[in-house]
CSV table of C-alpha atoms in Angstrom, one decimal:
chain,number,residue,atom,x,y,z
A,26,UNK,CA,104.4,114.9,93.7
A,27,UNK,CA,101.9,112.6,95.4
A,28,UNK,CA,102.1,109.1,96.8
A,29,UNK,CA,99.4,106.8,98.1
A,30,UNK,CA,99.3,104.0,100.7
A,31,UNK,CA,96.6,101.3,101.0
A,32,UNK,CA,96.2,99.3,104.1
A,33,UNK,CA,93.8,96.3,104.0
A,34,UNK,CA,93.4,95.5,107.7
A,35,UNK,CA,91.2,93.1,109.6
A,36,UNK,CA,88.8,95.9,110.7
A,37,UNK,CA,89.0,98.6,108.1
A,38,UNK,CA,90.6,99.4,104.7
A,39,UNK,CA,92.5,102.7,104.4
A,40,UNK,CA,93.8,104.9,101.6
A,41,UNK,CA,96.2,107.7,102.5
A,42,UNK,CA,97.2,110.2,99.8
A,43,UNK,CA,100.1,112.4,100.7
A,44,UNK,CA,102.0,115.3,99.1
A,45,UNK,CA,105.7,114.9,99.0
A,46,UNK,CA,107.7,117.9,100.1
A,47,UNK,CA,111.3,118.3,99.2
A,48,UNK,CA,113.4,120.9,101.0
A,49,UNK,CA,117.0,120.7,100.0
A,50,UNK,CA,117.9,117.1,101.0
A,51,UNK,CA,115.1,116.8,103.4
A,52,UNK,CA,112.1,114.9,102.1
A,53,UNK,CA,108.9,114.8,104.1
A,54,UNK,CA,105.2,114.3,103.4
A,55,UNK,CA,101.9,116.1,104.2
A,56,UNK,CA,98.7,114.1,104.4
A,57,UNK,CA,96.2,115.2,101.8
A,58,UNK,CA,93.4,112.7,102.2
A,59,UNK,CA,92.7,109.7,104.4
A,60,UNK,CA,89.7,107.5,103.6
A,61,UNK,CA,88.7,104.6,105.8
A,62,UNK,CA,86.1,102.0,104.9
A,63,UNK,CA,85.0,99.6,107.7
A,64,UNK,CA,84.9,96.3,105.8
A,65,UNK,CA,85.8,94.1,108.8
A,66,UNK,CA,87.4,91.2,106.8
A,67,UNK,CA,88.6,89.7,110.0
A,68,UNK,CA,85.2,88.3,110.9
A,69,UNK,CA,85.3,86.1,107.8
A,70,UNK,CA,89.0,85.3,107.9
A,71,UNK,CA,89.3,84.3,111.6
A,72,UNK,CA,86.0,82.4,111.8
A,73,UNK,CA,85.7,80.7,108.4
A,74,UNK,CA,89.4,80.9,107.3
A,75,UNK,CA,88.3,82.6,104.0
A,76,UNK,CA,86.8,85.9,102.9
A,77,UNK,CA,83.2,85.5,101.8
A,78,UNK,CA,82.0,86.3,98.3
A,79,UNK,CA,80.0,89.3,99.6
A,80,UNK,CA,83.1,90.8,101.4
A,81,UNK,CA,85.3,90.0,98.4
A,82,UNK,CA,82.9,92.0,96.2
A,83,UNK,CA,82.9,94.9,98.7
A,84,UNK,CA,86.7,94.9,98.9
A,85,UNK,CA,87.0,94.9,95.1
A,86,UNK,CA,84.6,97.8,94.8
A,87,UNK,CA,86.6,99.7,97.4
A,88,UNK,CA,89.8,99.0,95.5
A,89,UNK,CA,88.3,100.2,92.2
A,90,UNK,CA,87.2,103.4,94.1
A,91,UNK,CA,90.7,103.8,95.5
A,92,UNK,CA,92.2,103.3,92.0
A,93,UNK,CA,89.9,106.1,90.6
A,94,UNK,CA,90.9,108.4,93.5
A,95,UNK,CA,94.6,107.8,93.0
A,96,UNK,CA,94.1,108.6,89.3
A,97,UNK,CA,92.2,111.8,90.0
A,98,UNK,CA,94.8,112.9,92.6
A,99,UNK,CA,97.6,112.1,90.0
A,100,UNK,CA,99.4,109.8,92.3
A,101,UNK,CA,102.9,109.0,90.9
A,102,UNK,CA,103.7,106.0,93.1
A,103,UNK,CA,101.7,103.8,95.5
A,104,UNK,CA,102.0,100.7,97.7
A,105,UNK,CA,99.1,98.4,98.8
A,106,UNK,CA,99.4,96.0,101.8
A,107,UNK,CA,97.1,93.5,103.3
A,108,UNK,CA,97.7,92.2,106.9
A,109,UNK,CA,96.3,89.7,109.3
A,110,UNK,CA,92.9,88.8,107.8
A,111,UNK,CA,94.2,88.3,104.3
A,112,UNK,CA,97.2,86.4,105.6
A,113,UNK,CA,94.9,83.8,107.2
A,114,UNK,CA,92.2,83.6,104.4
A,115,UNK,CA,92.7,80.6,102.3
A,116,UNK,CA,91.5,82.6,99.3
A,117,UNK,CA,93.8,85.5,100.0
A,118,UNK,CA,96.0,85.1,96.9
A,119,UNK,CA,93.0,84.6,94.7
A,120,UNK,CA,91.6,87.9,95.9
A,121,UNK,CA,95.0,89.6,95.2
A,122,UNK,CA,94.7,88.4,91.6
A,123,UNK,CA,91.1,89.7,91.3
A,124,UNK,CA,92.1,93.1,92.6
A,125,UNK,CA,95.0,93.2,90.1
A,126,UNK,CA,92.6,92.3,87.3
A,127,UNK,CA,89.6,94.5,88.2
A,128,UNK,CA,91.2,97.5,90.0
A,129,UNK,CA,94.7,97.5,88.4
A,130,UNK,CA,96.2,97.5,91.9
A,131,UNK,CA,99.2,95.4,92.9
A,132,UNK,CA,98.6,94.1,96.4
A,133,UNK,CA,101.1,92.5,98.7
A,134,UNK,CA,100.0,90.3,101.6
A,135,UNK,CA,102.6,91.1,104.3
A,136,UNK,CA,103.8,88.7,107.0
A,137,UNK,CA,103.6,89.9,110.7
A,138,UNK,CA,107.3,90.9,110.9
A,139,UNK,CA,107.2,92.8,107.6
A,140,UNK,CA,104.0,94.6,108.9
A,141,UNK,CA,105.9,95.6,112.0
A,142,UNK,CA,108.9,96.8,109.9
A,143,UNK,CA,106.6,98.9,107.7
A,144,UNK,CA,105.0,100.6,110.7
A,145,UNK,CA,108.5,101.4,112.1
A,146,UNK,CA,109.5,102.8,108.7
A,147,UNK,CA,107.7,106.0,109.8
A,148,UNK,CA,110.9,106.6,111.8
A,149,UNK,CA,109.1,106.8,115.1
A,150,UNK,CA,112.5,106.4,116.8
A,151,UNK,CA,113.5,109.9,115.6
A,152,UNK,CA,110.9,111.5,117.9
A,153,UNK,CA,112.0,109.4,120.9
A,154,UNK,CA,114.3,110.7,123.7
A,155,UNK,CA,117.4,108.6,122.9
A,156,UNK,CA,118.2,108.0,126.6
A,157,UNK,CA,114.9,106.4,127.3
A,158,UNK,CA,113.7,102.8,126.9
A,159,UNK,CA,110.5,102.1,125.1
A,160,UNK,CA,108.0,99.2,124.6
A,161,UNK,CA,106.3,99.8,121.2
A,162,UNK,CA,102.7,98.3,121.0
A,163,UNK,CA,100.7,98.3,117.8
A,164,UNK,CA,97.3,96.6,118.2
A,165,UNK,CA,95.3,95.8,115.0
A,166,UNK,CA,92.2,93.8,114.4
A,167,UNK,CA,94.1,90.5,113.9
A,168,UNK,CA,97.6,91.0,115.3
A,169,UNK,CA,99.7,92.9,117.8
A,170,UNK,CA,103.2,94.0,116.9
A,171,UNK,CA,105.6,94.6,119.9
A,172,UNK,CA,109.1,96.0,119.9
A,173,UNK,CA,111.7,97.1,122.5
A,174,UNK,CA,113.7,100.3,121.8
A,175,UNK,CA,116.8,101.4,123.7
A,176,UNK,CA,119.0,104.4,122.9
A,177,UNK,CA,117.0,104.9,119.7
A,178,UNK,CA,117.8,101.4,118.5
A,179,UNK,CA,115.3,98.5,118.0
A,180,UNK,CA,116.5,95.7,120.3
A,181,UNK,CA,113.7,93.1,119.6
A,182,UNK,CA,110.5,92.8,117.7
A,183,UNK,CA,107.7,90.2,117.3
A,184,UNK,CA,104.2,89.9,115.9
A,185,UNK,CA,101.5,87.9,117.7
A,186,UNK,CA,98.1,86.6,116.5
A,187,UNK,CA,96.1,88.7,119.0
A,188,UNK,CA,93.9,91.6,118.0
A,189,UNK,CA,90.6,93.3,118.7
A,190,UNK,CA,88.5,91.5,116.1
A,191,UNK,CA,90.2,88.2,116.9
A,192,UNK,CA,89.2,88.6,120.6
A,193,UNK,CA,85.6,89.7,119.7
A,194,UNK,CA,85.2,86.6,117.6
A,195,UNK,CA,86.6,84.4,120.4
A,196,UNK,CA,89.5,83.3,118.2
A,197,UNK,CA,92.3,84.4,120.6
A,198,UNK,CA,94.3,81.4,122.0
A,199,UNK,CA,95.5,81.1,125.5
A,200,UNK,CA,98.9,79.9,124.3
A,201,UNK,CA,99.3,83.1,122.3
A,202,UNK,CA,98.6,85.2,125.4
A,203,UNK,CA,101.2,83.1,127.3
A,204,UNK,CA,103.8,83.4,124.5
A,205,UNK,CA,103.3,87.2,124.4
A,206,UNK,CA,103.6,87.5,128.2
A,207,UNK,CA,106.8,85.4,128.2
A,208,UNK,CA,108.3,87.4,125.3
A,209,UNK,CA,107.5,90.8,127.0
A,210,UNK,CA,108.9,89.6,130.4
A,211,UNK,CA,112.1,88.3,128.7
A,212,UNK,CA,112.8,91.3,126.5
A,213,UNK,CA,112.1,94.0,129.1
A,214,UNK,CA,113.9,92.5,132.1
A,215,UNK,CA,117.1,94.4,131.4
A,216,UNK,CA,115.4,97.8,130.9
A,217,UNK,CA,114.2,100.1,133.7
A,218,UNK,CA,111.6,102.8,133.5
A,219,UNK,CA,110.1,101.7,130.2
A,220,UNK,CA,107.7,104.1,128.5
A,221,UNK,CA,105.2,102.8,126.0
A,222,UNK,CA,104.5,103.9,122.4
A,223,UNK,CA,101.0,103.0,121.1
A,224,UNK,CA,99.8,102.9,117.6
A,225,UNK,CA,96.6,101.8,116.0
A,226,UNK,CA,93.1,103.3,115.5
A,227,UNK,CA,91.9,102.3,118.9
A,228,UNK,CA,94.7,103.9,121.0
A,229,UNK,CA,94.3,107.0,118.8
A,230,UNK,CA,90.7,107.1,119.8
A,231,UNK,CA,91.5,106.5,123.4
A,232,UNK,CA,94.0,109.3,123.3
A,233,UNK,CA,91.4,111.7,121.9
A,234,UNK,CA,88.9,110.7,124.6
A,235,UNK,CA,91.6,111.2,127.3
A,236,UNK,CA,91.8,114.9,126.0
A,237,UNK,CA,95.5,114.9,126.5
A,238,UNK,CA,97.9,117.4,125.0
A,239,UNK,CA,99.8,116.4,121.8
A,240,UNK,CA,103.2,114.9,122.7
A,241,UNK,CA,102.0,114.1,126.3
A,242,UNK,CA,101.6,110.5,127.3
A,243,UNK,CA,98.5,108.8,128.7
A,244,UNK,CA,99.2,107.2,132.1
A,245,UNK,CA,98.4,103.6,132.7
A,246,UNK,CA,95.9,104.7,135.4
A,247,UNK,CA,94.2,107.1,133.0
A,248,UNK,CA,93.9,104.4,130.3
A,249,UNK,CA,92.6,101.9,132.9
A,250,UNK,CA,89.9,104.3,134.1
A,251,UNK,CA,88.9,105.1,130.4
A,252,UNK,CA,88.6,101.4,129.8
A,253,UNK,CA,86.4,101.0,132.9
A,254,UNK,CA,84.3,104.0,131.9
A,255,UNK,CA,83.8,102.6,128.3
A,256,UNK,CA,83.0,99.1,129.6
A,257,UNK,CA,80.3,100.5,131.9
A,258,UNK,CA,78.3,101.4,128.8
A,259,UNK,CA,76.4,98.9,126.6
A,260,UNK,CA,77.5,98.6,123.0
A,261,UNK,CA,74.4,100.5,121.9
A,262,UNK,CA,75.2,103.3,124.4
A,263,UNK,CA,78.8,103.5,123.3
A,264,UNK,CA,77.4,104.3,119.9
A,265,UNK,CA,74.4,106.5,120.8
A,266,UNK,CA,75.6,108.2,124.0
A,267,UNK,CA,79.3,108.4,123.5
A,268,UNK,CA,79.1,108.9,119.7
A,269,UNK,CA,81.6,106.1,118.8
A,270,UNK,CA,81.4,104.7,115.3
A,271,UNK,CA,79.7,101.3,115.3
A,272,UNK,CA,82.9,99.6,114.0
A,273,UNK,CA,84.9,101.2,116.7
A,274,UNK,CA,82.5,100.8,119.6
A,275,UNK,CA,82.9,97.1,120.0
A,276,UNK,CA,86.6,96.6,119.1
A,277,UNK,CA,87.9,99.4,121.3
A,278,UNK,CA,87.3,97.3,124.5
A,279,UNK,CA,89.4,94.2,123.6
A,280,UNK,CA,92.0,96.5,122.0
A,281,UNK,CA,92.3,98.5,125.3
A,282,UNK,CA,92.7,95.2,127.2
A,283,UNK,CA,95.7,94.3,125.0
A,284,UNK,CA,97.4,97.7,125.6
A,285,UNK,CA,96.7,97.5,129.3
A,286,UNK,CA,97.9,93.9,129.7
A,287,UNK,CA,101.1,94.5,127.8
A,288,UNK,CA,101.8,97.6,129.7
A,289,UNK,CA,101.2,95.7,133.0
A,290,UNK,CA,103.6,92.9,131.9
A,291,UNK,CA,106.3,95.4,130.9
A,292,UNK,CA,105.9,97.7,134.0
A,293,UNK,CA,105.0,100.5,131.6
A,294,UNK,CA,103.4,103.4,133.5
A,295,UNK,CA,102.7,105.7,130.6
A,296,UNK,CA,102.2,105.5,126.8
A,297,UNK,CA,102.9,108.0,124.1
A,298,UNK,CA,100.5,108.1,121.1
A,299,UNK,CA,102.1,109.5,118.0
A,300,UNK,CA,99.1,108.8,115.8
A,301,UNK,CA,100.9,107.1,113.0
A,302,UNK,CA,100.2,103.7,111.4
A,303,UNK,CA,100.9,101.3,108.6
A,304,UNK,CA,100.0,103.9,105.9
A,305,UNK,CA,102.5,106.4,107.3
A,306,UNK,CA,105.2,103.8,107.1
A,307,UNK,CA,104.3,102.9,103.6
A,308,UNK,CA,104.6,106.5,102.4
A,309,UNK,CA,108.0,106.7,104.1
A,310,UNK,CA,109.1,103.5,102.3
A,311,UNK,CA,108.0,105.0,99.0
A,312,UNK,CA,110.1,108.1,99.8
A,313,UNK,CA,113.1,106.0,100.8
A,314,UNK,CA,112.7,104.0,97.5
A,315,UNK,CA,112.4,107.1,95.2
A,316,UNK,CA,114.8,109.4,96.9
A,317,UNK,CA,117.8,107.1,97.4
A,318,UNK,CA,120.9,109.3,97.5
Protein backbone atom coordinates (compact mmCIF):
# COMPACT_ATOMS: atom_id res chain seq x y z
CA UNK A 1 0.00 0.00 0.00
CA UNK A 2 1.31 3.44 -0.93
CA UNK A 3 0.27 6.96 0.07
CA UNK A 4 1.33 10.31 -1.35
CA UNK A 5 1.67 13.78 0.18
CA UNK A 6 1.89 17.02 -1.81
CA UNK A 7 3.10 20.25 -0.21
CA UNK A 8 2.80 23.45 -2.24
CA UNK A 9 5.04 25.82 -0.28
CA UNK A 10 6.24 29.38 -0.85
CA UNK A 11 9.69 28.26 -1.96
CA UNK A 12 9.21 24.75 -3.37
CA UNK A 13 6.59 22.15 -4.23
CA UNK A 14 7.12 18.61 -2.91
CA UNK A 15 5.74 15.17 -3.57
CA UNK A 16 6.45 12.38 -1.08
CA UNK A 17 5.47 8.82 -1.95
CA UNK A 18 5.65 6.41 0.97
CA UNK A 19 5.16 2.67 1.45
CA UNK A 20 2.84 1.84 4.35
CA UNK A 21 4.14 -0.89 6.61
CA UNK A 22 1.74 -2.80 8.86
CA UNK A 23 3.26 -4.86 11.65
CA UNK A 24 0.50 -6.29 13.89
CA UNK A 25 -1.20 -3.13 15.17
CA UNK A 26 1.78 -0.91 14.43
CA UNK A 27 1.50 1.07 11.20
CA UNK A 28 4.48 3.06 9.95
CA UNK A 29 5.79 4.34 6.62
CA UNK A 30 8.97 4.22 4.58
CA UNK A 31 9.78 7.02 2.15
CA UNK A 32 9.96 5.68 -1.40
CA UNK A 33 10.42 8.85 -3.41
CA UNK A 34 10.68 12.57 -2.64
CA UNK A 35 10.53 15.06 -5.50
CA UNK A 36 11.12 18.77 -4.96
CA UNK A 37 10.44 21.45 -7.59
CA UNK A 38 11.67 25.00 -6.73
CA UNK A 39 8.77 27.09 -8.08
CA UNK A 40 9.05 29.93 -5.54
CA UNK A 41 5.40 30.99 -5.59
CA UNK A 42 6.06 33.31 -2.65
CA UNK A 43 7.75 35.93 -4.84
CA UNK A 44 4.44 36.46 -6.67
CA UNK A 45 2.13 36.04 -3.69
CA UNK A 46 3.95 38.32 -1.22
CA UNK A 47 4.82 41.08 -3.71
CA UNK A 48 1.83 41.11 -6.10
CA UNK A 49 -0.76 39.34 -3.91
CA UNK A 50 -1.49 36.90 -6.72
CA UNK A 51 0.26 34.08 -8.57
CA UNK A 52 1.28 35.12 -12.11
CA UNK A 53 0.07 33.32 -15.21
CA UNK A 54 3.58 31.93 -15.83
CA UNK A 55 3.92 30.50 -12.31
CA UNK A 56 0.34 29.16 -12.43
CA UNK A 57 1.19 27.32 -15.64
CA UNK A 58 4.36 25.87 -14.07
CA UNK A 59 2.43 24.79 -10.98
CA UNK A 60 -0.27 23.07 -13.07
CA UNK A 61 2.41 21.26 -15.14
CA UNK A 62 4.04 20.12 -11.88
CA UNK A 63 0.71 18.86 -10.54
CA UNK A 64 0.00 16.95 -13.77
CA UNK A 65 3.46 15.34 -13.46
CA UNK A 66 2.76 14.48 -9.80
CA UNK A 67 -0.60 12.96 -10.83
CA UNK A 68 1.17 10.71 -13.38
CA UNK A 69 3.77 9.67 -10.80
CA UNK A 70 1.07 8.82 -8.24
CA UNK A 71 -0.67 6.69 -10.89
CA UNK A 72 2.54 4.89 -11.88
CA UNK A 73 3.39 4.24 -8.21
CA UNK A 74 -0.21 2.96 -7.72
CA UNK A 75 -0.87 5.31 -4.81
CA UNK A 76 -4.06 4.31 -3.00
CA UNK A 77 -4.61 7.57 -1.08
CA UNK A 78 -3.14 11.06 -1.14
CA UNK A 79 -3.53 14.52 0.34
CA UNK A 80 -2.41 17.81 -1.22
CA UNK A 81 -1.89 21.00 0.81
CA UNK A 82 -0.90 24.54 -0.11
CA UNK A 83 0.46 26.91 2.52
CA UNK A 84 1.45 30.56 2.94
CA UNK A 85 1.85 31.72 -0.70
CA UNK A 86 -1.46 30.25 -1.86
CA UNK A 87 -3.16 31.52 1.32
CA UNK A 88 -2.25 35.09 0.37
CA UNK A 89 -2.77 34.92 -3.38
CA UNK A 90 -6.07 36.48 -4.41
CA UNK A 91 -6.33 33.89 -7.19
CA UNK A 92 -5.53 30.95 -4.89
CA UNK A 93 -9.00 29.37 -5.08
CA UNK A 94 -9.11 29.82 -8.86
CA UNK A 95 -5.81 27.89 -9.13
CA UNK A 96 -7.23 25.15 -6.87
CA UNK A 97 -10.08 24.71 -9.40
CA UNK A 98 -7.67 24.63 -12.36
CA UNK A 99 -5.55 21.96 -10.64
CA UNK A 100 -8.70 19.89 -9.99
CA UNK A 101 -9.76 20.24 -13.61
CA UNK A 102 -6.40 19.68 -15.33
CA UNK A 103 -4.51 17.40 -12.94
CA UNK A 104 -7.41 15.65 -11.14
CA UNK A 105 -5.88 16.59 -7.78
CA UNK A 106 -7.96 17.88 -4.88
CA UNK A 107 -5.94 20.64 -3.22
CA UNK A 108 -6.59 22.20 0.17
CA UNK A 109 -5.27 25.65 1.04
CA UNK A 110 -4.50 25.27 4.76
CA UNK A 111 -4.57 28.01 7.38
CA UNK A 112 -1.47 28.65 9.52
CA UNK A 113 -2.69 26.73 12.57
CA UNK A 114 -3.81 23.76 10.47
CA UNK A 115 -0.35 23.77 8.83
CA UNK A 116 1.24 23.58 12.27
CA UNK A 117 -1.11 20.74 13.27
CA UNK A 118 -0.24 18.76 10.12
CA UNK A 119 3.49 19.09 10.81
CA UNK A 120 2.95 17.89 14.40
CA UNK A 121 0.88 14.95 13.14
CA UNK A 122 4.24 13.30 12.39
CA UNK A 123 4.18 12.59 16.16
CA UNK A 124 7.44 14.38 16.82
CA UNK A 125 6.57 14.38 20.53
CA UNK A 126 7.09 10.58 20.66
CA UNK A 127 10.81 11.04 20.06
CA UNK A 128 11.14 13.69 22.78
CA UNK A 129 12.39 13.05 26.27
CA UNK A 130 9.16 13.50 28.19
CA UNK A 131 10.77 15.29 31.12
CA UNK A 132 12.27 18.00 28.92
CA UNK A 133 10.66 21.23 27.70
CA UNK A 134 10.86 22.16 24.03
CA UNK A 135 10.31 25.12 21.76
CA UNK A 136 9.34 23.82 18.32
CA UNK A 137 10.35 26.09 15.39
CA UNK A 138 9.24 25.39 11.82
CA UNK A 139 10.43 28.04 9.33
CA UNK A 140 9.00 28.05 5.82
CA UNK A 141 9.17 30.50 2.96
CA UNK A 142 6.16 32.50 4.08
CA UNK A 143 5.38 31.54 7.67
CA UNK A 144 6.92 30.33 10.91
CA UNK A 145 5.05 27.94 13.19
CA UNK A 146 6.03 27.90 16.86
CA UNK A 147 4.94 25.54 19.65
CA UNK A 148 5.87 24.88 23.25
CA UNK A 149 5.99 21.26 24.45
CA UNK A 150 6.23 20.16 28.09
CA UNK A 151 6.03 16.57 29.36
CA UNK A 152 5.24 15.42 25.82
CA UNK A 153 2.18 17.69 25.64
CA UNK A 154 1.71 20.70 23.36
CA UNK A 155 1.12 23.70 25.65
CA UNK A 156 0.76 26.48 23.06
CA UNK A 157 1.07 26.92 19.31
CA UNK A 158 0.91 29.80 16.85
CA UNK A 159 1.67 30.65 13.22
CA UNK A 160 3.35 33.93 12.20
CA UNK A 161 3.61 35.58 8.76
CA UNK A 162 7.41 35.51 8.77
CA UNK A 163 9.49 33.32 6.49
CA UNK A 164 12.64 33.20 4.39
CA UNK A 165 11.09 34.31 1.08
CA UNK A 166 8.99 36.98 2.81
CA UNK A 167 12.16 38.49 4.33
CA UNK A 168 14.07 38.26 1.01
CA UNK A 169 11.23 40.19 -0.64
CA UNK A 170 11.21 42.78 2.19
CA UNK A 171 7.63 41.82 3.04
CA UNK A 172 8.25 41.07 6.73
CA UNK A 173 6.60 43.54 9.07
CA UNK A 174 8.11 44.96 12.24
CA UNK A 175 4.87 44.37 14.15
CA UNK A 176 4.97 40.65 13.23
CA UNK A 177 8.50 40.38 14.65
CA UNK A 178 7.29 42.17 17.81
CA UNK A 179 4.24 39.91 18.13
CA UNK A 180 6.40 36.82 17.74
CA UNK A 181 8.88 38.06 20.37
CA UNK A 182 6.06 38.82 22.80
CA UNK A 183 4.48 35.40 22.20
CA UNK A 184 7.77 33.53 22.76
CA UNK A 185 8.65 35.48 25.92
CA UNK A 186 5.16 34.95 27.32
CA UNK A 187 4.88 31.22 26.54
CA UNK A 188 8.35 30.15 27.68
CA UNK A 189 8.58 32.17 30.91
CA UNK A 190 7.46 29.22 33.09
CA UNK A 191 9.81 26.70 31.47
CA UNK A 192 13.47 26.33 32.31
CA UNK A 193 16.21 24.74 30.16
CA UNK A 194 14.24 24.73 26.93
CA UNK A 195 15.65 22.75 24.01
CA UNK A 196 14.68 23.59 20.44
CA UNK A 197 13.26 21.37 17.72
CA UNK A 198 13.76 22.70 14.21
CA UNK A 199 11.99 21.62 11.04
CA UNK A 200 12.07 22.96 7.49
CA UNK A 201 14.39 22.60 4.50
CA UNK A 202 16.82 25.27 5.67
CA UNK A 203 17.48 23.87 9.15
CA UNK A 204 17.89 20.41 7.55
CA UNK A 205 20.57 21.88 5.28
CA UNK A 206 22.25 23.71 8.18
CA UNK A 207 22.27 20.47 10.20
CA UNK A 208 23.93 18.68 7.28
CA UNK A 209 26.53 21.43 6.99
CA UNK A 210 27.20 21.25 10.73
CA UNK A 211 28.15 17.58 10.19
CA UNK A 212 26.49 16.61 13.43
CA UNK A 213 25.56 13.05 14.31
CA UNK A 214 21.95 11.96 13.89
CA UNK A 215 19.91 12.61 17.05
CA UNK A 216 22.50 15.08 18.33
CA UNK A 217 21.40 18.73 18.58
CA UNK A 218 23.17 21.75 17.05
CA UNK A 219 24.20 24.28 19.67
CA UNK A 220 23.14 27.93 19.36
CA UNK A 221 26.85 28.84 19.10
CA UNK A 222 27.42 26.36 16.24
CA UNK A 223 24.35 27.63 14.37
CA UNK A 224 25.48 31.22 14.89
CA UNK A 225 28.97 30.50 13.52
CA UNK A 226 27.50 28.61 10.52
CA UNK A 227 25.27 31.62 9.81
CA UNK A 228 28.28 33.99 10.03
CA UNK A 229 30.30 31.67 7.76
CA UNK A 230 27.53 31.48 5.12
CA UNK A 231 26.96 35.23 5.31
CA UNK A 232 30.64 35.87 4.58
CA UNK A 233 30.13 34.47 1.05
CA UNK A 234 28.36 36.28 -1.77
CA UNK A 235 25.23 34.63 -3.15
CA UNK A 236 27.22 33.56 -6.22
CA UNK A 237 29.91 31.93 -4.07
CA UNK A 238 27.37 30.18 -1.86
CA UNK A 239 26.24 28.49 -5.08
CA UNK A 240 29.59 27.98 -6.85
CA UNK A 241 32.00 27.49 -3.93
CA UNK A 242 29.77 25.94 -1.25
CA UNK A 243 27.63 24.03 -3.74
CA UNK A 244 24.24 25.18 -2.44
CA UNK A 245 21.26 24.98 -4.81
CA UNK A 246 20.39 28.42 -6.19
CA UNK A 247 16.94 28.33 -4.56
CA UNK A 248 18.52 27.46 -1.19
CA UNK A 249 21.56 29.76 -1.29
CA UNK A 250 19.62 32.99 -0.79
CA UNK A 251 16.78 31.89 1.51
CA UNK A 252 19.02 30.01 3.98
CA UNK A 253 20.33 33.33 5.39
CA UNK A 254 17.00 34.89 6.47
CA UNK A 255 15.73 31.47 7.60
CA UNK A 256 18.80 31.04 9.85
CA UNK A 257 18.11 34.53 11.24
CA UNK A 258 14.60 33.44 12.28
CA UNK A 259 15.84 30.26 14.01
CA UNK A 260 18.61 32.16 15.83
CA UNK A 261 16.33 35.03 16.86
CA UNK A 262 13.61 32.73 18.23
CA UNK A 263 16.21 30.61 20.05
CA UNK A 264 17.67 33.78 21.60
CA UNK A 265 14.24 35.00 22.77
CA UNK A 266 13.44 31.60 24.24
CA UNK A 267 16.84 31.11 25.91
CA UNK A 268 17.30 27.96 23.79
CA UNK A 269 20.93 26.79 23.77
CA UNK A 270 20.55 23.80 21.44
CA UNK A 271 18.20 22.62 18.71
CA UNK A 272 17.34 19.08 17.56
CA UNK A 273 16.70 18.57 13.83
CA UNK A 274 14.53 15.48 13.24
CA UNK A 275 14.31 16.15 9.47
CA UNK A 276 10.54 15.85 9.14
CA UNK A 277 8.16 18.28 7.49
CA UNK A 278 4.63 18.86 6.31
CA UNK A 279 4.71 15.88 3.91
CA UNK A 280 5.61 13.50 6.78
CA UNK A 281 2.67 14.85 8.78
CA UNK A 282 0.34 14.38 5.80
CA UNK A 283 1.33 10.70 5.41
CA UNK A 284 0.71 10.20 9.14
CA UNK A 285 -2.74 11.84 8.83
CA UNK A 286 -3.58 9.45 5.97
CA UNK A 287 -2.49 6.51 8.15
CA UNK A 288 -4.63 7.80 11.05
CA UNK A 289 -7.60 8.18 8.68
CA UNK A 290 -7.31 4.76 7.05
CA UNK A 291 -6.29 2.68 10.05
CA UNK A 292 -8.76 3.92 12.66
CA UNK A 293 -9.26 1.13 15.18
